Amino acid sequence: MKDSTHDIPILAPAGRRFTGTDRRAPLRDGLQGCGEYGAGQTAGRFYPVACVALEVTQRCNLDCTLCYLSDRAEMTYDPPLSVLLARLVTIQSHYGEGVSVQLTGGDPTLRKVEDLEVLCREIRRFGMRSCLMTNGIRASRAFLTRLAAAGLDDVAFHVDMTQERSGFHSEVELNRVRRKYIDRAQGLGLRVLFNTTVFEGNVSDLPDLARFFRDQPEVAFVSFQMQADTGRGFLRARPDTITQDSVIRAVEAGYETPLHFDAAAVGHSRCNRYAGVLTAGGRAVSVLSNHHLVQRVIGALEQVEDGREAHLDIRASVLRLVLRRPLLALRAAAHLLACTLRLGTGLLRGRLRRQAIFIHNFMSADALEADRCASCVFMVATANGPLSMCVHNAERDRHLQASDRLDGPAGPQWWNAASRNLSDHADMPGLGDLDLAPIKRLKGQLKARHRNRKDAS
Ligand code: SF4
């Protein structure tokens, strides 16, 4: 199904404050509306959204061939801290405690570390989780140490061949960079995540890359993100050979075991596929192999949950499950024990760890699908509230130009990405004219076009 952007009636951000009573209801309604709220669905049932991106800058020190940023990204100003703090209040209003806030950009490490420390502290104070999304270049050990001390929970490194890092010719070679980044984060109490864009230039490397992730006990979460035709990046449409199924097969080849991406759902099945594994000593075993059991546990957790918080309190709910449904809890524990034993000699060689594997299928800017937009679990914080990430990426300039309004004792002030500072006037400047952009500010397809014009003349 292909809907044009104009046909979709749900493109507006969700507003600066949540006005309903059940924070999970909007996502649940969206999933129910498109038949995606089955027995394995966790979104809308246990949480109101998976994460919200807080873009702290549009600047980046790389120029990825599939970057989602706008052509005008390098012509914008960073949001003042007061704007970012106001957006955190909005995020908390919509999604409550427990939501994961992604400090992202651009690359967030281009901001002062002091700004990021303030944000980490504030996110912690609100009872939310923070995740630094970075290409890692400036995320030194000292930088991460400061953020960890300020309350940072997770660090997600984006490393792949779309970044054209000098001297690296394959994903396997890039594993040296990944390992260096893992070492930088080790011992700081941070959960380590990795993001990889899947495109024609690395699809044949996927099994080797997946095997690398399987064998890193420090890595808790691995995300494979399929090429999407959106943003300033030089590469455009995804080749037909890259599908959810082909990526699943490649990842399974790397983990050397079936991964059961269909047992538990995190949002729309055409957007996200999730698998969970136990790993030890170079072996992996899927923990979702028993669909029936997985879905019974999900149903039972829903029944025993008190539903007081926006996000499931997993520890308290599991405890209640043990008390109220002891036989089911026993079956689940026996299943996990059997999974662990199947790791065999791996248990002698390395630590037992859990790992989550995601495959994300972001939509192209000109092919948004209404049902997927309405049941999105990845939001971006805009001036006017959270908005689906794919919808946001399809019209980034429109949202960068929208003004944040801050109400203070001295009256309202406004800010948008075309202004360096807050203004007392609601009338904000427009984003710069691309034809007048200095060449050093061009990236992605515009930079390539400029180069081609120069070569031709
Ligand atoms: S996709 Fe690449 S260029 Fe774009 S923000 Fe991320 S690291 Fe920077």
Tab-separated table of C-alpha atoms and ligand atoms in Angstrom:
chain	number	residue	atom	x	y	z
A	1	MET	CA	0.000	0.000	0.000
A	2	LYS	CA	1.386	3.400	-0.946
A	3	ASP	CA	-0.209	6.623	0.313
A	4	SER	CA	1.074	10.013	-0.727
A	5	THR	CA	2.079	12.433	2.014
A	6	HIS	CA	-0.898	14.636	1.168
A	7	ASP	CA	-3.445	11.859	1.693
A	8	ILE	CA	-2.425	11.224	5.268
A	9	PRO	CA	-4.544	13.112	7.763
A	10	ILE	CA	-2.343	12.459	10.782
A	11	LEU	CA	0.732	14.458	9.891
A	12	ALA	CA	0.440	17.068	12.633
A	13	PRO	CA	2.558	16.802	15.790
A	14	ALA	CA	0.662	15.588	18.850
A	15	GLY	CA	0.679	18.953	20.691
A	16	ARG	CA	2.717	20.259	23.596
A	17	ARG	CA	0.696	18.553	26.322
A	18	PHE	CA	-1.060	15.203	26.523
A	19	THR	CA	-4.710	15.825	27.280
A	20	GLY	CA	-6.045	12.269	27.514
A	21	THR	CA	-6.162	9.861	30.440
A	22	ASP	CA	-4.472	6.755	29.031
A	23	ARG	CA	-1.048	7.504	27.542
A	24	ARG	CA	-0.913	4.155	25.758
A	25	ALA	CA	-4.269	4.673	24.030
A	26	PRO	CA	-3.096	6.618	20.921
A	27	LEU	CA	-0.580	3.946	19.944
A	28	ARG	CA	-2.955	1.120	20.827
A	29	ASP	CA	-5.711	2.702	18.724
A	30	GLY	CA	-3.319	3.077	15.795
A	31	LEU	CA	-2.230	-0.552	15.987
A	32	GLN	CA	-5.786	-1.814	16.438
A	33	GLY	CA	-6.880	0.272	13.450
A	34	CYS	CA	-4.544	-1.627	11.151
A	35	GLY	CA	-4.918	-5.118	12.596
A	36	GLU	CA	-1.478	-5.103	14.240
A	37	TYR	CA	-2.632	-5.453	17.845
A	38	GLY	CA	-2.332	-9.226	18.072
A	39	ALA	CA	-1.419	-11.459	21.013
A	40	GLY	CA	2.310	-10.832	20.521
A	41	GLN	CA	2.037	-7.050	20.429
A	42	THR	CA	3.858	-5.234	23.214
A	43	ALA	CA	3.491	-1.623	21.961
A	44	GLY	CA	0.401	0.197	23.244
A	45	ARG	CA	-0.068	-2.725	25.640
A	46	PHE	CA	2.957	-2.123	27.893
A	47	TYR	CA	4.273	1.274	26.788
A	48	PRO	CA	3.013	4.335	24.882
A	49	VAL	CA	6.043	4.675	22.592
A	50	ALA	CA	9.445	3.012	22.188
A	51	CYS	CA	11.548	6.196	22.172
A	52	VAL	CA	11.540	9.895	21.378
A	53	ALA	CA	14.370	11.650	19.538
A	54	LEU	CA	15.468	14.993	20.960
A	55	GLU	CA	17.554	16.623	18.227
A	56	VAL	CA	20.077	18.823	20.021
A	57	THR	CA	21.812	19.968	16.830
A	58	GLN	CA	21.429	19.558	13.091
A	59	ARG	CA	25.194	19.698	12.562
A	60	CYS	CA	27.307	16.646	11.932
A	61	ASN	CA	30.984	15.860	11.425
A	62	LEU	CA	30.163	13.218	8.815
A	63	ASP	CA	28.333	13.204	5.500
A	64	CYS	CA	26.726	9.779	5.258
A	65	THR	CA	25.508	8.641	1.875
A	66	LEU	CA	22.113	7.878	3.451
A	67	CYS	CA	21.822	10.733	5.941
A	68	TYR	CA	18.242	11.563	6.920
A	69	LEU	CA	19.005	15.243	7.699
A	70	SER	CA	17.705	18.131	5.632
A	71	ASP	CA	19.761	19.853	2.912
A	72	ARG	CA	19.603	22.932	5.140
A	73	ALA	CA	20.786	21.168	8.284
A	74	GLU	CA	24.208	22.837	8.360
A	75	MET	CA	22.564	26.261	7.901
A	76	THR	CA	20.592	26.046	11.151
A	77	TYR	CA	21.316	27.078	14.735
A	78	ASP	CA	21.312	24.709	17.681
A	79	PRO	CA	18.287	24.946	19.979
A	80	PRO	CA	19.062	26.856	23.205
A	81	LEU	CA	19.028	24.682	26.307
A	82	SER	CA	15.780	26.316	27.462
A	83	VAL	CA	14.061	25.071	24.290
A	84	LEU	CA	15.373	21.550	24.782
A	85	LEU	CA	14.297	21.536	28.412
A	86	ALA	CA	10.799	22.657	27.384
A	87	ARG	CA	10.666	19.820	24.848
A	88	LEU	CA	11.586	17.388	27.631
A	89	VAL	CA	8.548	18.597	29.577
A	90	THR	CA	6.425	17.874	26.497
A	91	ILE	CA	7.908	14.394	26.124
A	92	GLN	CA	7.225	13.622	29.766
A	93	SER	CA	3.679	14.914	29.445
A	94	HIS	CA	2.930	12.550	26.554
A	95	TYR	CA	4.824	9.443	27.567
A	96	GLY	CA	5.419	9.620	31.303
A	97	GLU	CA	8.254	8.088	33.266
A	98	GLY	CA	10.310	5.302	31.747
A	99	VAL	CA	10.364	6.598	28.164
A	100	SER	CA	13.728	6.530	26.382
A	101	VAL	CA	14.868	9.952	25.165
A	102	GLN	CA	17.421	9.796	22.384
A	103	LEU	CA	19.878	12.691	22.482
A	104	THR	CA	20.511	12.903	18.790
A	105	GLY	CA	21.054	15.275	15.878
A	106	GLY	CA	23.125	15.576	13.677
A	107	ASP	CA	25.758	14.380	16.040
A	108	PRO	CA	24.990	15.471	19.607
A	109	THR	CA	28.654	15.399	20.595
A	110	LEU	CA	29.133	18.613	18.591
A	111	ARG	CA	27.340	20.384	21.444
A	112	LYS	CA	29.180	21.357	24.591
A	113	VAL	CA	29.437	18.433	26.980
A	114	GLU	CA	28.043	20.723	29.711
A	115	ASP	CA	24.771	21.065	27.742
A	116	LEU	CA	24.467	17.320	27.401
A	117	GLU	CA	25.181	16.874	31.108
A	118	VAL	CA	22.288	19.213	31.926
A	119	LEU	CA	19.993	17.223	29.641
A	120	CYS	CA	21.046	13.870	31.099
A	121	ARG	CA	20.426	15.144	34.627
A	122	GLU	CA	17.050	16.534	33.697
A	123	ILE	CA	15.978	13.350	31.909
A	124	ARG	CA	16.962	11.368	34.991
A	125	ARG	CA	15.083	13.823	37.241
A	126	PHE	CA	11.947	13.260	35.148
A	127	GLY	CA	12.286	9.494	35.591
A	128	MET	CA	12.986	8.979	31.880
A	129	ARG	CA	15.946	7.157	30.262
A	130	SER	CA	18.612	8.863	28.148
A	131	CYS	CA	20.481	7.503	25.154
A	132	LEU	CA	23.312	9.298	23.352
A	133	MET	CA	23.044	8.570	19.607
A	134	THR	CA	26.459	9.246	18.100
A	135	ASN	CA	28.797	8.313	15.287
A	136	GLY	CA	31.359	8.003	18.082
A	137	ILE	CA	34.057	10.219	16.607
A	138	ARG	CA	33.977	12.759	19.448
A	139	ALA	CA	32.572	10.411	22.091
A	140	SER	CA	35.874	9.939	23.883
A	141	ARG	CA	36.234	7.988	27.108
A	142	ALA	CA	36.404	11.291	29.032
A	143	PHE	CA	33.263	12.576	27.278
A	144	LEU	CA	31.297	9.402	28.031
A	145	THR	CA	32.576	9.341	31.601
A	146	ARG	CA	31.167	12.819	32.216
A	147	LEU	CA	27.800	11.938	30.701
A	148	ALA	CA	27.588	8.654	32.591
A	149	ALA	CA	28.237	10.577	35.818
A	150	ALA	CA	25.417	12.974	34.849
A	151	GLY	CA	22.975	10.079	34.473
A	152	LEU	CA	23.300	8.901	30.852
A	153	ASP	CA	21.793	5.394	30.569
A	154	ASP	CA	22.652	4.214	27.063
A	155	VAL	CA	25.056	4.995	24.254
A	156	ALA	CA	24.161	4.022	20.676
A	157	PHE	CA	27.013	4.059	18.194
A	158	HIS	CA	26.245	4.473	14.522
A	159	VAL	CA	29.052	2.883	12.522
A	160	ASP	CA	28.739	1.628	8.953
A	161	MET	CA	29.965	1.952	5.390
A	162	THR	CA	27.529	4.764	4.499
A	163	GLN	CA	29.843	6.995	6.546
A	164	GLU	CA	32.762	6.484	4.147
A	165	ARG	CA	35.292	6.559	6.997
A	166	SER	CA	38.711	6.951	5.494
A	167	GLY	CA	40.764	3.741	5.230
A	168	PHE	CA	37.858	1.304	5.789
A	169	HIS	CA	36.596	-0.792	2.912
A	170	SER	CA	34.087	-3.166	4.504
A	171	GLU	CA	31.909	-3.635	7.572
A	172	VAL	CA	34.369	-6.266	8.759
A	173	GLU	CA	37.189	-3.721	8.713
A	174	LEU	CA	34.934	-1.296	10.599
A	175	ASN	CA	34.699	-3.802	13.444
A	176	ARG	CA	38.002	-2.318	14.653
A	177	VAL	CA	36.187	1.004	15.150
A	178	ARG	CA	33.229	-0.706	16.830
A	179	ARG	CA	35.501	-2.562	19.234
A	180	LYS	CA	37.324	0.666	20.087
A	181	TYR	CA	33.997	2.333	20.884
A	182	ILE	CA	32.870	-0.583	23.054
A	183	ASP	CA	36.101	-0.287	25.026
A	184	ARG	CA	35.521	3.431	25.532
A	185	ALA	CA	32.130	2.759	27.113
A	186	GLN	CA	33.130	-0.280	29.119
A	187	GLY	CA	32.823	-0.082	32.885
A	188	LEU	CA	30.851	3.173	32.862
A	189	GLY	CA	27.518	1.482	33.560
A	190	LEU	CA	26.189	2.377	30.092
A	191	ARG	CA	24.139	0.012	27.964
A	192	VAL	CA	25.895	-0.232	24.573
A	193	LEU	CA	23.815	-0.215	21.396
A	194	PHE	CA	24.831	-0.277	17.724
A	195	ASN	CA	23.003	1.082	14.680
A	196	THR	CA	23.821	-0.076	11.165
A	197	THR	CA	22.267	1.211	7.954
A	198	VAL	CA	21.661	-1.654	5.546
A	199	PHE	CA	22.307	-0.728	1.901
A	200	GLU	CA	23.649	-2.234	-1.281
A	201	GLY	CA	27.224	-1.465	-0.237
A	202	ASN	CA	27.170	-3.640	2.881
A	203	VAL	CA	24.408	-6.181	2.430
A	204	SER	CA	26.872	-8.982	1.635
A	205	ASP	CA	28.775	-8.163	4.854
A	206	LEU	CA	25.698	-8.534	7.073
A	207	PRO	CA	26.261	-12.138	8.208
A	208	ASP	CA	29.848	-11.329	9.254
A	209	LEU	CA	28.702	-8.167	10.984
A	210	ALA	CA	25.905	-9.989	12.821
A	211	ARG	CA	28.427	-12.592	13.956
A	212	PHE	CA	30.645	-9.811	15.301
A	213	PHE	CA	27.747	-8.403	17.353
A	214	ARG	CA	26.837	-11.867	18.618
A	215	ASP	CA	30.366	-12.259	19.920
A	216	GLN	CA	30.552	-8.941	21.831
A	217	PRO	CA	29.131	-9.596	25.311
A	218	GLU	CA	29.050	-5.856	26.077
A	219	VAL	CA	26.545	-5.134	23.284
A	220	ALA	CA	22.957	-5.192	24.562
A	221	PHE	CA	21.063	-4.017	21.507
A	222	VAL	CA	21.696	-4.236	17.773
A	223	SER	CA	19.654	-2.325	15.224
A	224	PHE	CA	19.747	-2.863	11.456
A	225	GLN	CA	18.104	0.048	9.629
A	226	MET	CA	17.128	-0.501	6.025
A	227	GLN	CA	17.988	2.165	3.458
A	228	ALA	CA	15.227	4.755	3.109
A	229	ASP	CA	14.841	7.403	0.432
A	230	THR	CA	14.640	10.430	2.691
A	231	GLY	CA	16.956	13.278	3.689
A	232	ARG	CA	20.033	14.832	2.137
A	233	GLY	CA	21.976	11.622	1.546
A	234	PHE	CA	23.460	10.993	-1.868
A	235	LEU	CA	21.981	7.491	-2.242
A	236	ARG	CA	18.245	7.281	-2.829
A	237	ALA	CA	15.828	4.383	-3.392
A	238	ARG	CA	16.441	1.061	-1.710
A	239	PRO	CA	17.251	-1.822	-4.097
A	240	ASP	CA	14.548	-4.523	-4.322
A	241	THR	CA	16.967	-7.092	-2.935
A	242	ILE	CA	16.905	-5.433	0.516
A	243	THR	CA	13.712	-6.541	2.249
A	244	GLN	CA	12.814	-7.328	5.850
A	245	ASP	CA	13.041	-11.026	4.979
A	246	SER	CA	16.422	-10.781	3.253
A	247	VAL	CA	17.866	-8.857	6.219
A	248	ILE	CA	16.416	-11.410	8.663
A	249	ARG	CA	18.018	-14.254	6.707
A	250	ALA	CA	21.399	-12.484	6.666
A	251	VAL	CA	21.256	-11.766	10.404
A	252	GLU	CA	20.236	-15.358	11.162
A	253	ALA	CA	23.172	-16.570	9.056
A	254	GLY	CA	25.496	-14.464	11.236
A	255	TYR	CA	23.988	-15.593	14.537
A	256	GLU	CA	23.988	-19.157	13.159
A	257	THR	CA	20.527	-19.886	14.532
A	258	PRO	CA	16.862	-19.135	13.677
A	259	LEU	CA	15.821	-15.927	15.465
A	260	HIS	CA	11.967	-15.956	15.571
A	261	PHE	CA	11.269	-12.357	14.604
A	262	ASP	CA	7.511	-13.088	14.543
A	263	ALA	CA	6.813	-14.072	18.157
A	264	ALA	CA	6.750	-10.666	19.873
A	265	ALA	CA	5.938	-7.381	18.132
A	266	VAL	CA	7.198	-3.871	18.810
A	267	GLY	CA	4.790	-1.749	16.780
A	268	HIS	CA	3.830	-2.338	13.159
A	269	SER	CA	5.321	-5.492	11.667
A	270	ARG	CA	6.253	-3.710	8.443
A	271	CYS	CA	8.184	-1.116	10.477
A	272	ASN	CA	9.928	-3.130	13.184
A	273	ARG	CA	10.953	-6.706	13.716
A	274	TYR	CA	12.322	-7.815	17.034
A	275	ALA	CA	14.189	-10.887	18.215
A	276	GLY	CA	15.786	-11.678	21.577
A	277	VAL	CA	18.763	-13.971	22.120
A	278	LEU	CA	20.945	-15.312	24.852
A	279	THR	CA	24.620	-15.356	23.926
A	280	ALA	CA	27.754	-16.846	25.449
A	281	GLY	CA	31.200	-17.715	24.125
A	282	GLY	CA	30.419	-17.297	20.426
A	283	ARG	CA	27.009	-18.989	20.442
A	284	ALA	CA	23.470	-17.620	20.406
A	285	VAL	CA	20.062	-19.104	21.176
A	286	SER	CA	16.747	-17.421	20.421
A	287	VAL	CA	14.584	-16.928	23.530
A	288	LEU	CA	11.399	-16.401	21.483
A	289	SER	CA	11.329	-19.831	19.865
A	290	ASN	CA	8.085	-20.883	21.594
A	291	HIS	CA	5.490	-18.494	20.071
A	292	HIS	CA	2.632	-19.881	22.087
A	293	LEU	CA	4.482	-19.476	25.386
A	294	VAL	CA	5.699	-15.962	24.490
A	295	GLN	CA	2.171	-14.846	23.710
A	296	ARG	CA	0.719	-16.463	26.824
A	297	VAL	CA	3.288	-14.637	28.959
A	298	ILE	CA	2.444	-11.333	27.237
A	299	GLY	CA	-1.269	-11.927	27.885
A	300	ALA	CA	-0.629	-12.846	31.527
A	301	LEU	CA	1.614	-9.816	32.108
A	302	GLU	CA	-1.195	-7.636	30.793
A	303	GLN	CA	-3.617	-9.240	33.258
A	304	VAL	CA	-1.393	-8.891	36.303
A	305	GLU	CA	-0.149	-5.390	35.522
A	306	ASP	CA	-1.552	-2.620	37.698
A	307	GLY	CA	-1.300	-0.145	34.771
A	308	ARG	CA	-0.529	2.798	37.022
A	309	GLU	CA	2.557	3.863	35.067
A	310	ALA	CA	2.800	4.664	31.363
A	311	HIS	CA	5.516	2.016	30.964
A	312	LEU	CA	5.333	-1.513	32.286
A	313	ASP	CA	7.330	-1.999	35.467
A	314	ILE	CA	8.789	-5.291	34.324
A	315	ARG	CA	10.252	-6.384	37.669
A	316	ALA	CA	7.061	-5.761	39.617
A	317	SER	CA	4.948	-7.375	36.904
A	318	VAL	CA	7.117	-10.504	36.723
A	319	LEU	CA	6.890	-10.806	40.506
A	320	ARG	CA	3.101	-10.586	40.316
A	321	LEU	CA	3.122	-13.154	37.497
A	322	VAL	CA	5.092	-15.561	39.690
A	323	LEU	CA	2.629	-15.083	42.544
A	324	ARG	CA	-0.589	-15.238	40.537
A	325	ARG	CA	0.322	-17.551	37.667
A	326	PRO	CA	3.022	-19.809	39.194
A	327	LEU	CA	2.616	-22.610	36.634
A	328	LEU	CA	3.046	-20.269	33.695
A	329	ALA	CA	6.004	-18.590	35.413
A	330	LEU	CA	7.534	-22.030	35.941
A	331	ARG	CA	7.075	-22.938	32.286
A	332	ALA	CA	8.707	-19.666	31.228
A	333	ALA	CA	11.621	-20.219	33.629
A	334	ALA	CA	12.058	-23.803	32.350
A	335	HIS	CA	12.099	-22.505	28.779
A	336	LEU	CA	14.800	-19.937	29.633
A	337	LEU	CA	16.836	-22.610	31.397
A	338	ALA	CA	16.563	-24.889	28.347
A	339	CYS	CA	17.686	-21.981	26.116
A	340	THR	CA	20.657	-21.372	28.394
A	341	LEU	CA	21.669	-25.039	28.359
A	342	ARG	CA	21.499	-25.071	24.567
A	343	LEU	CA	24.426	-22.631	24.591
A	344	GLY	CA	26.463	-25.694	25.586
A	345	THR	CA	30.215	-25.167	25.573
A	346	GLY	CA	29.681	-21.458	24.883
A	347	LEU	CA	28.865	-21.151	28.582
A	348	LEU	CA	32.373	-22.337	29.399
A	349	ARG	CA	33.971	-19.859	27.009
A	350	GLY	CA	32.136	-16.626	27.837
A	351	ARG	CA	29.637	-14.700	29.888
A	352	LEU	CA	25.894	-15.346	29.504
A	353	ARG	CA	24.254	-12.195	28.098
A	354	ARG	CA	20.911	-11.048	26.705
A	355	GLN	CA	20.842	-9.220	23.394
A	356	ALA	CA	17.973	-7.562	21.521
A	357	ILE	CA	18.044	-7.451	17.724
A	358	PHE	CA	15.888	-5.019	15.766
A	359	ILE	CA	15.305	-4.550	12.067
A	360	HIS	CA	13.868	-1.133	11.267
A	361	ASN	CA	12.188	-0.440	7.980
A	362	PHE	CA	11.907	3.356	7.772
A	363	MET	CA	9.639	4.723	5.049
A	364	SER	CA	10.661	6.781	2.046
A	365	ALA	CA	9.624	10.443	2.164
A	366	ASP	CA	7.297	10.092	-0.835
A	367	ALA	CA	5.777	6.768	0.205
A	368	LEU	CA	4.427	7.246	3.714
A	369	GLU	CA	1.756	4.727	4.644
A	370	ALA	CA	-1.085	6.034	6.779
A	371	ASP	CA	-1.510	2.934	8.959
A	372	ARG	CA	2.199	2.800	9.797
A	373	CYS	CA	2.345	6.543	10.574
A	374	ALA	CA	-0.631	6.164	12.914
A	375	SER	CA	1.022	3.340	14.815
A	376	CYS	CA	4.575	4.665	14.955
A	377	VAL	CA	6.697	3.814	18.008
A	378	PHE	CA	9.649	6.119	17.132
A	379	MET	CA	8.827	9.756	17.637
A	380	VAL	CA	10.724	13.006	17.219
A	381	ALA	CA	10.203	15.971	19.563
A	382	THR	CA	9.202	18.988	17.442
A	383	ALA	CA	8.228	22.531	18.392
A	384	ASN	CA	4.618	21.412	18.496
A	385	GLY	CA	4.967	18.055	20.174
A	386	PRO	CA	5.972	14.531	19.200
A	387	LEU	CA	5.650	13.338	15.629
A	388	SER	CA	6.333	10.022	13.900
A	389	MET	CA	9.993	9.846	12.847
A	390	CYS	CA	9.241	8.918	9.222
A	391	VAL	CA	6.669	11.712	8.915
A	392	HIS	CA	9.162	14.150	10.436
A	393	ASN	CA	11.966	13.040	8.128
A	394	ALA	CA	9.740	13.506	5.093
A	395	GLU	CA	9.328	17.223	5.849
A	396	ARG	CA	12.206	18.210	8.081
A	397	ASP	CA	12.479	21.820	6.911
A	398	ARG	CA	8.829	22.490	7.721
A	399	HIS	CA	9.392	21.303	11.297
A	400	LEU	CA	12.743	23.097	11.678
A	401	GLN	CA	11.012	26.302	10.688
A	402	ALA	CA	8.153	25.890	13.182
A	403	SER	CA	8.622	27.977	16.333
A	404	ASP	CA	8.932	26.758	19.900
A	405	ARG	CA	7.039	28.998	22.296
A	406	LEU	CA	8.424	29.452	25.799
A	407	ASP	CA	6.235	31.080	28.421
A	408	GLY	CA	8.225	32.845	31.143
A	409	PRO	CA	7.519	35.471	33.804
A	410	ALA	CA	8.480	38.213	31.338
A	411	GLY	CA	6.035	36.930	28.708
A	412	PRO	CA	6.346	34.499	25.784
A	413	GLN	CA	9.464	34.027	23.694
A	414	TRP	CA	9.960	32.126	20.451
A	415	TRP	CA	12.724	30.201	18.740
A	416	ASN	CA	13.157	28.327	15.470
A	417	ALA	CA	16.152	26.712	13.779
A	418	ALA	CA	16.775	29.838	11.676
A	419	SER	CA	17.408	31.945	14.796
A	420	ARG	CA	20.472	32.004	16.986
A	421	ASN	CA	18.603	33.248	20.079
A	422	LEU	CA	15.139	33.391	21.573
A	423	SER	CA	13.003	36.250	20.263
A	424	ASP	CA	10.263	38.330	21.864
A	425	HIS	CA	8.395	38.300	18.553
A	426	ALA	CA	6.351	35.426	17.202
A	427	ASP	CA	7.364	36.376	13.662
A	428	MET	CA	10.394	34.151	13.051
A	429	PRO	CA	12.826	34.161	10.106
A	430	GLY	CA	12.657	31.508	7.382
A	431	LEU	CA	15.382	28.945	6.781
A	432	GLY	CA	18.156	30.095	4.456
A	433	ASP	CA	18.013	29.976	0.659
A	434	LEU	CA	19.876	26.891	-0.538
A	435	ASP	CA	21.075	28.662	-3.684
A	436	LEU	CA	22.921	31.117	-1.473
A	437	ALA	CA	24.374	28.507	0.869
A	438	PRO	CA	28.166	28.619	1.196
A	439	ILE	CA	29.681	25.568	-0.500
A	440	LYS	CA	31.229	24.400	2.767
A	441	ARG	CA	27.696	24.098	4.170
A	442	LEU	CA	26.566	21.686	1.442
A	443	LYS	CA	26.424	17.984	2.117
A	444	GLY	CA	24.932	14.890	0.547
A	445	GLN	CA	23.263	15.147	-2.841
A	446	LEU	CA	23.686	18.929	-3.074
A	447	LYS	CA	27.427	18.673	-2.540
A	448	ALA	CA	27.623	15.919	-5.174
A	449	ARG	CA	25.636	18.065	-7.614
A	450	HIS	CA	27.931	20.999	-6.990
A	451	ARG	CA	30.982	18.806	-7.600
A	452	ASN	CA	29.493	17.465	-10.846
A	453	ARG	CA	28.747	20.993	-12.074
A	454	LYS	CA	32.330	21.999	-11.291
A	455	ASP	CA	33.732	18.943	-13.095
A	456	ALA	CA	31.565	19.656	-16.159
A	457	SER	CA	32.629	23.303	-16.430
B	1	SF4	S1	23.413	9.869	9.265
B	1	SF4	FE1	25.653	10.297	9.228
B	1	SF4	S2	25.838	12.437	8.484
B	1	SF4	FE2	23.675	12.113	9.123
B	1	SF4	S3	23.629	12.762	11.249
B	1	SF4	FE3	24.030	10.573	11.314
B	1	SF4	S4	26.293	10.332	11.336
B	1	SF4	FE4	25.808	12.456	10.735
